[in-house]
CSV table of C-alpha atoms and ligand atoms in Angstrom, one decimal:
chain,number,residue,atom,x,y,z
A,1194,UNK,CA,-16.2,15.1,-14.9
A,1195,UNK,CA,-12.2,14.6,-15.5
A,1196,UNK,CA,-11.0,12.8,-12.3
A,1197,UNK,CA,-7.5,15.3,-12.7
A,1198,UNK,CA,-9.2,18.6,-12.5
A,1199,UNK,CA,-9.5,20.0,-9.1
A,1200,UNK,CA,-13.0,20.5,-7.5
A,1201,UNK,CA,-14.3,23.9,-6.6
A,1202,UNK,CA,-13.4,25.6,-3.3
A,1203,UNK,CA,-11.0,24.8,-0.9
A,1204,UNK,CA,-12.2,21.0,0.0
A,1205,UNK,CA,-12.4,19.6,-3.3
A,1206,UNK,CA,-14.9,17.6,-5.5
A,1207,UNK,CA,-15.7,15.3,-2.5
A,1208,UNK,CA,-16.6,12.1,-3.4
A,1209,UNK,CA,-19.0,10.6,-0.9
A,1210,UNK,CA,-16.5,7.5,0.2
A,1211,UNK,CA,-14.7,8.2,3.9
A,1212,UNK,CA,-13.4,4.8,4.1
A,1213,UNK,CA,-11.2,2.5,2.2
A,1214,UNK,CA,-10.8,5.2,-0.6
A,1215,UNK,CA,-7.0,7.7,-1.9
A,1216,UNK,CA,-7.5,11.1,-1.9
A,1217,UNK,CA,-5.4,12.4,-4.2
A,1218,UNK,CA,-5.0,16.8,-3.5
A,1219,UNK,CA,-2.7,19.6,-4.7
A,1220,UNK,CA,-1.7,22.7,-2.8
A,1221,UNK,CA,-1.9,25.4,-4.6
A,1222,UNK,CA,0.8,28.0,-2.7
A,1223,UNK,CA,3.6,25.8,-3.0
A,1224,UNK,CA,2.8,23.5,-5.9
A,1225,UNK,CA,3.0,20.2,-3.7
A,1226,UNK,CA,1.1,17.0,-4.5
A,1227,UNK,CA,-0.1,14.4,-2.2
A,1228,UNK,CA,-2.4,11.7,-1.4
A,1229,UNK,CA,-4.0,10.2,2.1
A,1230,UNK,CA,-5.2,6.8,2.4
A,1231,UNK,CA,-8.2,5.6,4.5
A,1232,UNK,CA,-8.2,1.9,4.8
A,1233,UNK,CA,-10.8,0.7,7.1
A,1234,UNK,CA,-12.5,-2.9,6.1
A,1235,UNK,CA,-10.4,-3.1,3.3
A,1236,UNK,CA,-7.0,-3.6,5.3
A,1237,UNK,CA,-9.5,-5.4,8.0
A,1238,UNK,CA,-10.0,-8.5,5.5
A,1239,UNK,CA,-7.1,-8.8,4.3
A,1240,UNK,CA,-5.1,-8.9,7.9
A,1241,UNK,CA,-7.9,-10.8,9.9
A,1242,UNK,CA,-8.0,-13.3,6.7
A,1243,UNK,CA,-4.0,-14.2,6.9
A,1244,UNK,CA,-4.4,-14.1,11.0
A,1245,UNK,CA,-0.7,-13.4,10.8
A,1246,UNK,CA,1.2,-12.1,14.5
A,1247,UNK,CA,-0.1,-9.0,15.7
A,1248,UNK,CA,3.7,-7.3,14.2
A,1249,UNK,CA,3.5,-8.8,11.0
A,1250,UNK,CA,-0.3,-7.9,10.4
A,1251,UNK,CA,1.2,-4.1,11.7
A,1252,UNK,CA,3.9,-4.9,9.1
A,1253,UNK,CA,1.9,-5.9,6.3
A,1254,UNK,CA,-0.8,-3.6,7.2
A,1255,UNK,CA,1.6,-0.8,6.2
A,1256,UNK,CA,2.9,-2.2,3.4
A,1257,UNK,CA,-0.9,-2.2,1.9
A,1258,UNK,CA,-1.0,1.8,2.8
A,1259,UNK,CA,2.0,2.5,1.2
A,1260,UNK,CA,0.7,0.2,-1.9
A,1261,UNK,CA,-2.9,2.0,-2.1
A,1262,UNK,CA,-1.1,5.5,-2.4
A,1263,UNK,CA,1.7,4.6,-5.0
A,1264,UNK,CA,-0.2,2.7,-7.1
A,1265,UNK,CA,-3.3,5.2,-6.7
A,1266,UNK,CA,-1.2,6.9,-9.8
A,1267,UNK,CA,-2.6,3.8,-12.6
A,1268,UNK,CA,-5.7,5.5,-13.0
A,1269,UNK,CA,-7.0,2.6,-15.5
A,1270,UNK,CA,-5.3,-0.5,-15.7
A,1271,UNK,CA,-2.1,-1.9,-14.7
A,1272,UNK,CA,-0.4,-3.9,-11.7
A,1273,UNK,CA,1.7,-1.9,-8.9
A,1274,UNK,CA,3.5,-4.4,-7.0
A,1275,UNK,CA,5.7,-3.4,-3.5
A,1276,UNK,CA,7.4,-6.5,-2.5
A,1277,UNK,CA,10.6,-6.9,0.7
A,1278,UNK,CA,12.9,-9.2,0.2
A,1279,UNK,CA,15.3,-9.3,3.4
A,1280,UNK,CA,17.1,-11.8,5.5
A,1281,UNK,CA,15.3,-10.6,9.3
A,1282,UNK,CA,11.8,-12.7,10.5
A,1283,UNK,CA,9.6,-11.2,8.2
A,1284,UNK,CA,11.5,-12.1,5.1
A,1285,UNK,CA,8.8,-11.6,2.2
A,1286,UNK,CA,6.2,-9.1,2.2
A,1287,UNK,CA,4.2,-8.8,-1.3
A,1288,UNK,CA,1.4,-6.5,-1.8
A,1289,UNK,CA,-0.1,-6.4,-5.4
A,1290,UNK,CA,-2.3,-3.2,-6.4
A,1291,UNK,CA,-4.9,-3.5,-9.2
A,1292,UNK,CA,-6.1,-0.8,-10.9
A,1293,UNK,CA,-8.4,1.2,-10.8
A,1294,UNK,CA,-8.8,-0.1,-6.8
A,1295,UNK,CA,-8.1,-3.6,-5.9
A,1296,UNK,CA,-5.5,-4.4,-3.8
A,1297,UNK,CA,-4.2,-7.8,-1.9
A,1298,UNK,CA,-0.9,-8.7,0.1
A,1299,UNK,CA,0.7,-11.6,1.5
A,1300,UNK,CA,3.5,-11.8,4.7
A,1301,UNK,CA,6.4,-14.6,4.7
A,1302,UNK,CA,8.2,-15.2,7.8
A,1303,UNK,CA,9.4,-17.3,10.5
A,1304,UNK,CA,7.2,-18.1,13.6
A,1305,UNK,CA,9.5,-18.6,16.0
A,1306,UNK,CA,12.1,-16.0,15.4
A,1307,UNK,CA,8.8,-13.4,15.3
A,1308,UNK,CA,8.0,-14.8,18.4
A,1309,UNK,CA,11.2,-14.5,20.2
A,1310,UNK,CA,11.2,-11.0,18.9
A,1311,UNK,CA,8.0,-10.3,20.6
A,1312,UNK,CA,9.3,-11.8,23.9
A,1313,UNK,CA,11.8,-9.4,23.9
A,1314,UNK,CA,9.6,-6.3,23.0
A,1315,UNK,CA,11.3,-5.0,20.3
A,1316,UNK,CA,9.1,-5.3,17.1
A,1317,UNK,CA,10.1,-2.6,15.5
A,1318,UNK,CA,9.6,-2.9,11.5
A,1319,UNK,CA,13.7,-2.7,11.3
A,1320,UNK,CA,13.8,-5.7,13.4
A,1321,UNK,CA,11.2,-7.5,11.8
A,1322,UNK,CA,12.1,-6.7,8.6
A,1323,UNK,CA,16.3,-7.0,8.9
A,1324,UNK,CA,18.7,-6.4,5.5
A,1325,UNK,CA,17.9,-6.4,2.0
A,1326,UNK,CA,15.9,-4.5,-0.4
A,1327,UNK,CA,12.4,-3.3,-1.3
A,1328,UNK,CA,11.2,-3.5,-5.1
A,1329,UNK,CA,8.8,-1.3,-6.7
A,1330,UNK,CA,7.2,-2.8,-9.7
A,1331,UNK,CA,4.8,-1.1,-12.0
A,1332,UNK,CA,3.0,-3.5,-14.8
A,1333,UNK,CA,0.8,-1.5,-17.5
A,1334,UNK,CA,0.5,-4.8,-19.6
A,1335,UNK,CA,1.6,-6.4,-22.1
A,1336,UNK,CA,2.3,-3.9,-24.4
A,1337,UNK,CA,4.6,-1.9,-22.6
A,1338,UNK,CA,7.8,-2.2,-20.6
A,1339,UNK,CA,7.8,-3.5,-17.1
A,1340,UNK,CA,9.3,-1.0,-14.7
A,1341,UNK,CA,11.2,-1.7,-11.6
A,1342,UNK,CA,12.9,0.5,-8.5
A,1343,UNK,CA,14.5,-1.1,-6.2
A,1344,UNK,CA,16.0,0.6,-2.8
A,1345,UNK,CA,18.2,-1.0,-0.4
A,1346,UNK,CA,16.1,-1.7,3.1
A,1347,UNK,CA,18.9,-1.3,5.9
A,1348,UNK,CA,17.6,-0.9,9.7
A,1349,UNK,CA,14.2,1.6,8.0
A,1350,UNK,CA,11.1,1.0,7.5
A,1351,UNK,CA,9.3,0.8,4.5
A,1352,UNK,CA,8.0,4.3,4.5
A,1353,UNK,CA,12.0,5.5,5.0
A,1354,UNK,CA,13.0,3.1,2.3
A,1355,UNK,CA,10.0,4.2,-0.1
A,1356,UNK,CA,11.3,8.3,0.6
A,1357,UNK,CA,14.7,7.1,-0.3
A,1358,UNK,CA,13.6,5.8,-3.4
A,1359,UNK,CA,11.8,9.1,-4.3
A,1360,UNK,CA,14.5,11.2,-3.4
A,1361,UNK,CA,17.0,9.1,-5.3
A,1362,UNK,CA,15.6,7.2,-8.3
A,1363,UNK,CA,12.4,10.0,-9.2
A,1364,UNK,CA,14.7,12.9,-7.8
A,1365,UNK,CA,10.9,14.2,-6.0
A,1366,UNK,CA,11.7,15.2,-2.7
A,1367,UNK,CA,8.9,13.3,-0.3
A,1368,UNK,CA,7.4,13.1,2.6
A,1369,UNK,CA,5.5,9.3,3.5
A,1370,UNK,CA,3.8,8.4,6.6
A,1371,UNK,CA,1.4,5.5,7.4
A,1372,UNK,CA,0.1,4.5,10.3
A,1373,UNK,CA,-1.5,1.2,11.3
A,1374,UNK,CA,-3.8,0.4,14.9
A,1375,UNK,CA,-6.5,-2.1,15.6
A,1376,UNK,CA,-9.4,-0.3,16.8
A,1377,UNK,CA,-12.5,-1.2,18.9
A,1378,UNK,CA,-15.5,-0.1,16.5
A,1379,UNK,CA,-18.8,-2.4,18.5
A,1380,UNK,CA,-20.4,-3.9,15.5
A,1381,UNK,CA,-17.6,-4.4,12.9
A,1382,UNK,CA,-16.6,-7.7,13.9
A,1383,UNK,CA,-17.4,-10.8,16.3
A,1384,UNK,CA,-15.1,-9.1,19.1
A,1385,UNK,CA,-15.4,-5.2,18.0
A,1386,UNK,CA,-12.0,-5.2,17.0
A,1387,UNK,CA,-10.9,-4.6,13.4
A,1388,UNK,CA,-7.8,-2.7,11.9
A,1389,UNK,CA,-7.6,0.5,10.1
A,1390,UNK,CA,-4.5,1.9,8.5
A,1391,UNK,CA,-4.2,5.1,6.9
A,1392,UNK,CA,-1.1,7.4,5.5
A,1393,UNK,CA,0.1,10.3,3.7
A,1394,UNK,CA,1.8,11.3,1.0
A,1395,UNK,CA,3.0,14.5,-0.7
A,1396,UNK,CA,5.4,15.2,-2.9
A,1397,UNK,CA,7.4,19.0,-3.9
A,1398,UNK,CA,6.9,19.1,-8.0
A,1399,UNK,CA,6.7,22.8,-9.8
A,1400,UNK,CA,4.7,23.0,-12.8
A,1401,UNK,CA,1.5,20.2,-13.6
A,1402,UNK,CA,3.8,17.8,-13.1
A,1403,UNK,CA,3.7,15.0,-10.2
A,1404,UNK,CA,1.5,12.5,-8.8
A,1405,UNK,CA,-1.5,13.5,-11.2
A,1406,UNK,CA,0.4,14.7,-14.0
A,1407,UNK,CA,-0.8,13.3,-17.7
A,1408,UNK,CA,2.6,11.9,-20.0
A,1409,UNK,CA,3.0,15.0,-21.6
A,1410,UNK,CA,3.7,17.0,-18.4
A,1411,UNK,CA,7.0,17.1,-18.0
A,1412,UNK,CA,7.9,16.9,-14.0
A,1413,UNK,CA,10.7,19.0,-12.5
A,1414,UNK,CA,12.7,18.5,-9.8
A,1415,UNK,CA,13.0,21.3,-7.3
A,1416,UNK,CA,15.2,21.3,-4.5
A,1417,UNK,CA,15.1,19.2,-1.3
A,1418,UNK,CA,15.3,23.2,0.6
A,1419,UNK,CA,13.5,24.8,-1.8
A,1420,UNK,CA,11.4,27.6,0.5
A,1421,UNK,CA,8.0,26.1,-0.5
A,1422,UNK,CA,8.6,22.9,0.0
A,1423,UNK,CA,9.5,23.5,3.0
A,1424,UNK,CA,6.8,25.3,4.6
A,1425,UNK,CA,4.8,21.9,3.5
A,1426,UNK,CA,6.9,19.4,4.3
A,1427,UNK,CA,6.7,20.9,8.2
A,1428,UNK,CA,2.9,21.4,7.8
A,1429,UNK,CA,3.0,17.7,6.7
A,1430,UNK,CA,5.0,16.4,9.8
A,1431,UNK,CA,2.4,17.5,12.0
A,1432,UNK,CA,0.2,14.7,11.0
A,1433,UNK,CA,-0.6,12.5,14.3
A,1434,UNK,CA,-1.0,8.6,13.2
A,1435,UNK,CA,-4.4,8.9,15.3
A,1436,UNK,CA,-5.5,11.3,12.5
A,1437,UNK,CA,-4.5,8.8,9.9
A,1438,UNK,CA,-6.7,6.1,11.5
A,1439,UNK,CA,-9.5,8.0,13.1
A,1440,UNK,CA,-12.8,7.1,11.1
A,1441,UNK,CA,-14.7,10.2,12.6
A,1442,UNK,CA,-12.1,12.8,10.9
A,1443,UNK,CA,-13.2,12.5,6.7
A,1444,UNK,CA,-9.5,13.0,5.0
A,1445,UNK,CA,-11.0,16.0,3.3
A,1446,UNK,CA,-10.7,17.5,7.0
A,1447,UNK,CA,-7.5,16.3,7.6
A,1448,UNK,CA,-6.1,17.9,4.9
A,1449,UNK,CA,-7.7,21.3,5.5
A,1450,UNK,CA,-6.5,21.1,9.2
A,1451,UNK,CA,-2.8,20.1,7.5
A,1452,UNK,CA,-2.1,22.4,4.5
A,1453,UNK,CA,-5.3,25.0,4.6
A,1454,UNK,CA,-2.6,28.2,4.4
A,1455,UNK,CA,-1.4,26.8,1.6
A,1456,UNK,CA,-5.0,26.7,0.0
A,1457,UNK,CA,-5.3,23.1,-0.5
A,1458,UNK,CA,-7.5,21.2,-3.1
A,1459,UNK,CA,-8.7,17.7,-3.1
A,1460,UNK,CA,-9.3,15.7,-6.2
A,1461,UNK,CA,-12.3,12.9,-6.5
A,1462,UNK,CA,-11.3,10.3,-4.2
A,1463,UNK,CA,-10.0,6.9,-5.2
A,1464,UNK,CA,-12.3,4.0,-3.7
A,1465,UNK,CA,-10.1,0.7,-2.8
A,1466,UNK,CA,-11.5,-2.8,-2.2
A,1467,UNK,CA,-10.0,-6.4,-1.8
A,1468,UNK,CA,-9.0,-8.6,-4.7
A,1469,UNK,CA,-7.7,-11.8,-5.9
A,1470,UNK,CA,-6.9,-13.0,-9.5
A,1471,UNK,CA,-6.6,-16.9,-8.3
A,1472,UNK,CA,-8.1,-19.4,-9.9
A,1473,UNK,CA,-9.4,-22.9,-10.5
A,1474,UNK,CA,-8.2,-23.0,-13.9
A,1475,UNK,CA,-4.6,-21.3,-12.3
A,1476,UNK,CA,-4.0,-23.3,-9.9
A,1477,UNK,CA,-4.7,-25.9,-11.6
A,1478,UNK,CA,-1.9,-24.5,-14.7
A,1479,UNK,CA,0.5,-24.6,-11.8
A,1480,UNK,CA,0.1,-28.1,-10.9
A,1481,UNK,CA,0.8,-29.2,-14.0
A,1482,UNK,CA,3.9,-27.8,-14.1
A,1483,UNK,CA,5.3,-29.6,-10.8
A,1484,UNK,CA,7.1,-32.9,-11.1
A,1485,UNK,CA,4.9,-36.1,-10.9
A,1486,UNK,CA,7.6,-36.8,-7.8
A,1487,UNK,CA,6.7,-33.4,-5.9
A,1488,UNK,CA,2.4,-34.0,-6.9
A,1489,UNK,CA,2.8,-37.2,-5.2
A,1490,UNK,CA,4.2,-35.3,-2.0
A,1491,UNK,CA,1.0,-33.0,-1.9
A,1492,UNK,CA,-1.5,-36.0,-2.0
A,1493,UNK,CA,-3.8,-36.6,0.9
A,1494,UNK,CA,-6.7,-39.1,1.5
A,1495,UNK,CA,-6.5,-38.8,-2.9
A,1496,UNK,CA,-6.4,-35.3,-2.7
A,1497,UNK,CA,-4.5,-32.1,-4.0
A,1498,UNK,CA,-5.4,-29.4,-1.6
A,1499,UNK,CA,-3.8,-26.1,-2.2
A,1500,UNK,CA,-4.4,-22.0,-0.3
A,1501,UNK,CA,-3.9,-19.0,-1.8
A,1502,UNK,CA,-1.1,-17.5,0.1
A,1503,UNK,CA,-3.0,-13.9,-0.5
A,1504,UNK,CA,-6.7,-14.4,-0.3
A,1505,UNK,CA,-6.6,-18.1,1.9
A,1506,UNK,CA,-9.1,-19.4,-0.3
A,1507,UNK,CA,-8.5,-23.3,-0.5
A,1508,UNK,CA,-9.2,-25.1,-3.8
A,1509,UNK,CA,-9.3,-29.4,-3.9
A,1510,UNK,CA,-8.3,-31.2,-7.2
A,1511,UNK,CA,-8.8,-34.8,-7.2
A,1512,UNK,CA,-4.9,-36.4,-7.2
A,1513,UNK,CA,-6.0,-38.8,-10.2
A,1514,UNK,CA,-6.0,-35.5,-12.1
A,1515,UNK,CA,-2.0,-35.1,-12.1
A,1516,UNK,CA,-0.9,-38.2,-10.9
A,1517,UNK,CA,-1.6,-41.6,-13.3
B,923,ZN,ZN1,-6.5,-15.8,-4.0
């Protein structure tokens, strides 16, 4: 079956994936187009394997939601890349989507300032994040052009700098949530605790255009009080984070409980799962590119030891390799 033609009735072609999966859906009324994300062991790997502060798993945590539903649009192959560059704690967040699924992220930041921010109780992502921007990078290989957005990221969040982005460089008016908790499920880990993130996204577009629109579709833009558009974007802000994260509620439910006046369909879902493209032979191209002055640095007890910064795996070279 195509993947972009809609199912029959008004839940959809339901794939048989409730976790760690994009649901792309269209309403048919208003002509909107959105996608949820479930993220359930998925997101759980990737945060418990960095063991980051509880704000800047939260941080990164929605960073990887955001990532699963924009890059949910390279159906085939291709890198999406959502990186933060800004001057607060948190100074670096990277998240690296692979199509058709894979997905991995990293956090940078500064222990102690995170920590004096939690003293104080105020973690919010502004705070954490402070002043700069936030880059949207889309890689469809070597063949074709690389494509970047970039938005300023001035006391928002990522999901209120990603909407700016929309509304300004694709001229789509959007509506982005996400949501991320850590939630007692007995069973899924050592202590029962493991995080879950989850979001939504939709998007006003007239015509086939939009989210799963093929290249020949041309996409209009509509306007931002357009009546339609409207009526979904307030249907949209209903959305309660716990009905983001819940793992009981299947995001073919959600939706229907969201948007089922305005008839709404749901595509074959998306499934998502942790990656890493690191390497042996990588790592070990990267090393001999350094200095001999800054291998000599990294030797220990007449070794090279070096992490992944996105999937902690820890690879040894011998330092005779690199250094005579
Ligand atoms: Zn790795």
């Amino acid at each position: 079956m195509d993947p972009s033609e809609p199912g029959d009735g008004d839940h959809g072609t339901l794939a048989d994936v409730k976790d760690d999966m994009v649901l792309p859906f269209r309403t048919e009324r208003g002509g909107a187009r959105g996608r949820v994300v479930r993220l359930g062991s998925v997101v759980d790997e990737i945060l418990t394997g960095h063991d980051y502060p509880e704000p800047v798993s939260e941080l990164l945590g929605e960073a990887v939601a955001l990532t699963a539903m924009f890059g949910a649009s390279l159906k085939f192959e291709g890198n999406f890349i959502l990186q933060t560059e800004t001057d607060g704690p948190v100074d670096l967040l990277v998240v690296d989507f692979q199509a058709p699924g894979g997905l991995r992220g990293c956090a940078r930041f500064d222990t102690d300032k995170v920590a004096a921010l939690q003293e104080a109780g105020d973690t919010e992502p502004s705070a954490l994040l402070g002043h700069g921007h936030l880059a949207m990078t889309i890689d469809q290989g070597p063949e074709t052009d690389r494509y970047q957005g970039v938005v300023p990221l001035e006391s928002v969040d990522l999901s209120q700098a990603a909407d700016t982005y929309f509304r300004q460089s694709e001229q789509l008016p959007t509506f982005v949530r996400v949501a991320v908790a850590r939630h007692y499920l007995p069973g899924s880990s050592e202590s029962g605790w493991t995080w879950r993130a989850g979001g939504l996204m939709v998007q006003h577009v007239t015509s086939e255009g939009g989210l799963e629109a093929g290249e020949d579709d041309p996409e209009v833009m509509v306007g931002e009080d357009d009546e339609d558009w409207n009526r979904v974007r307030i249907l949209a802000e209903t959305v309660e984070d716990h009905e983001l994260l819940d793992p009981t509620l299947a995001p073919e439910r959600l939706l229907y409980r969201l948007f089922h006046e305005e008839r709404v369909r749901a595509y074959p879902a998306n499934p998502l799962s942790v990656y890493c493209k690191c390497s042996e032979e990588r790592i070990r191209g990267l090393l001999e590119r350094f200095a001999a002055d800054d291998l000599s640095d990294m030797v220990e007890d007449g070794k090279i030891i070096v992490t992944c910064e996105f999937c902690n795996r820890r690879y040894d070279f011998d330092a005779e390799l690199f250094v005579g």
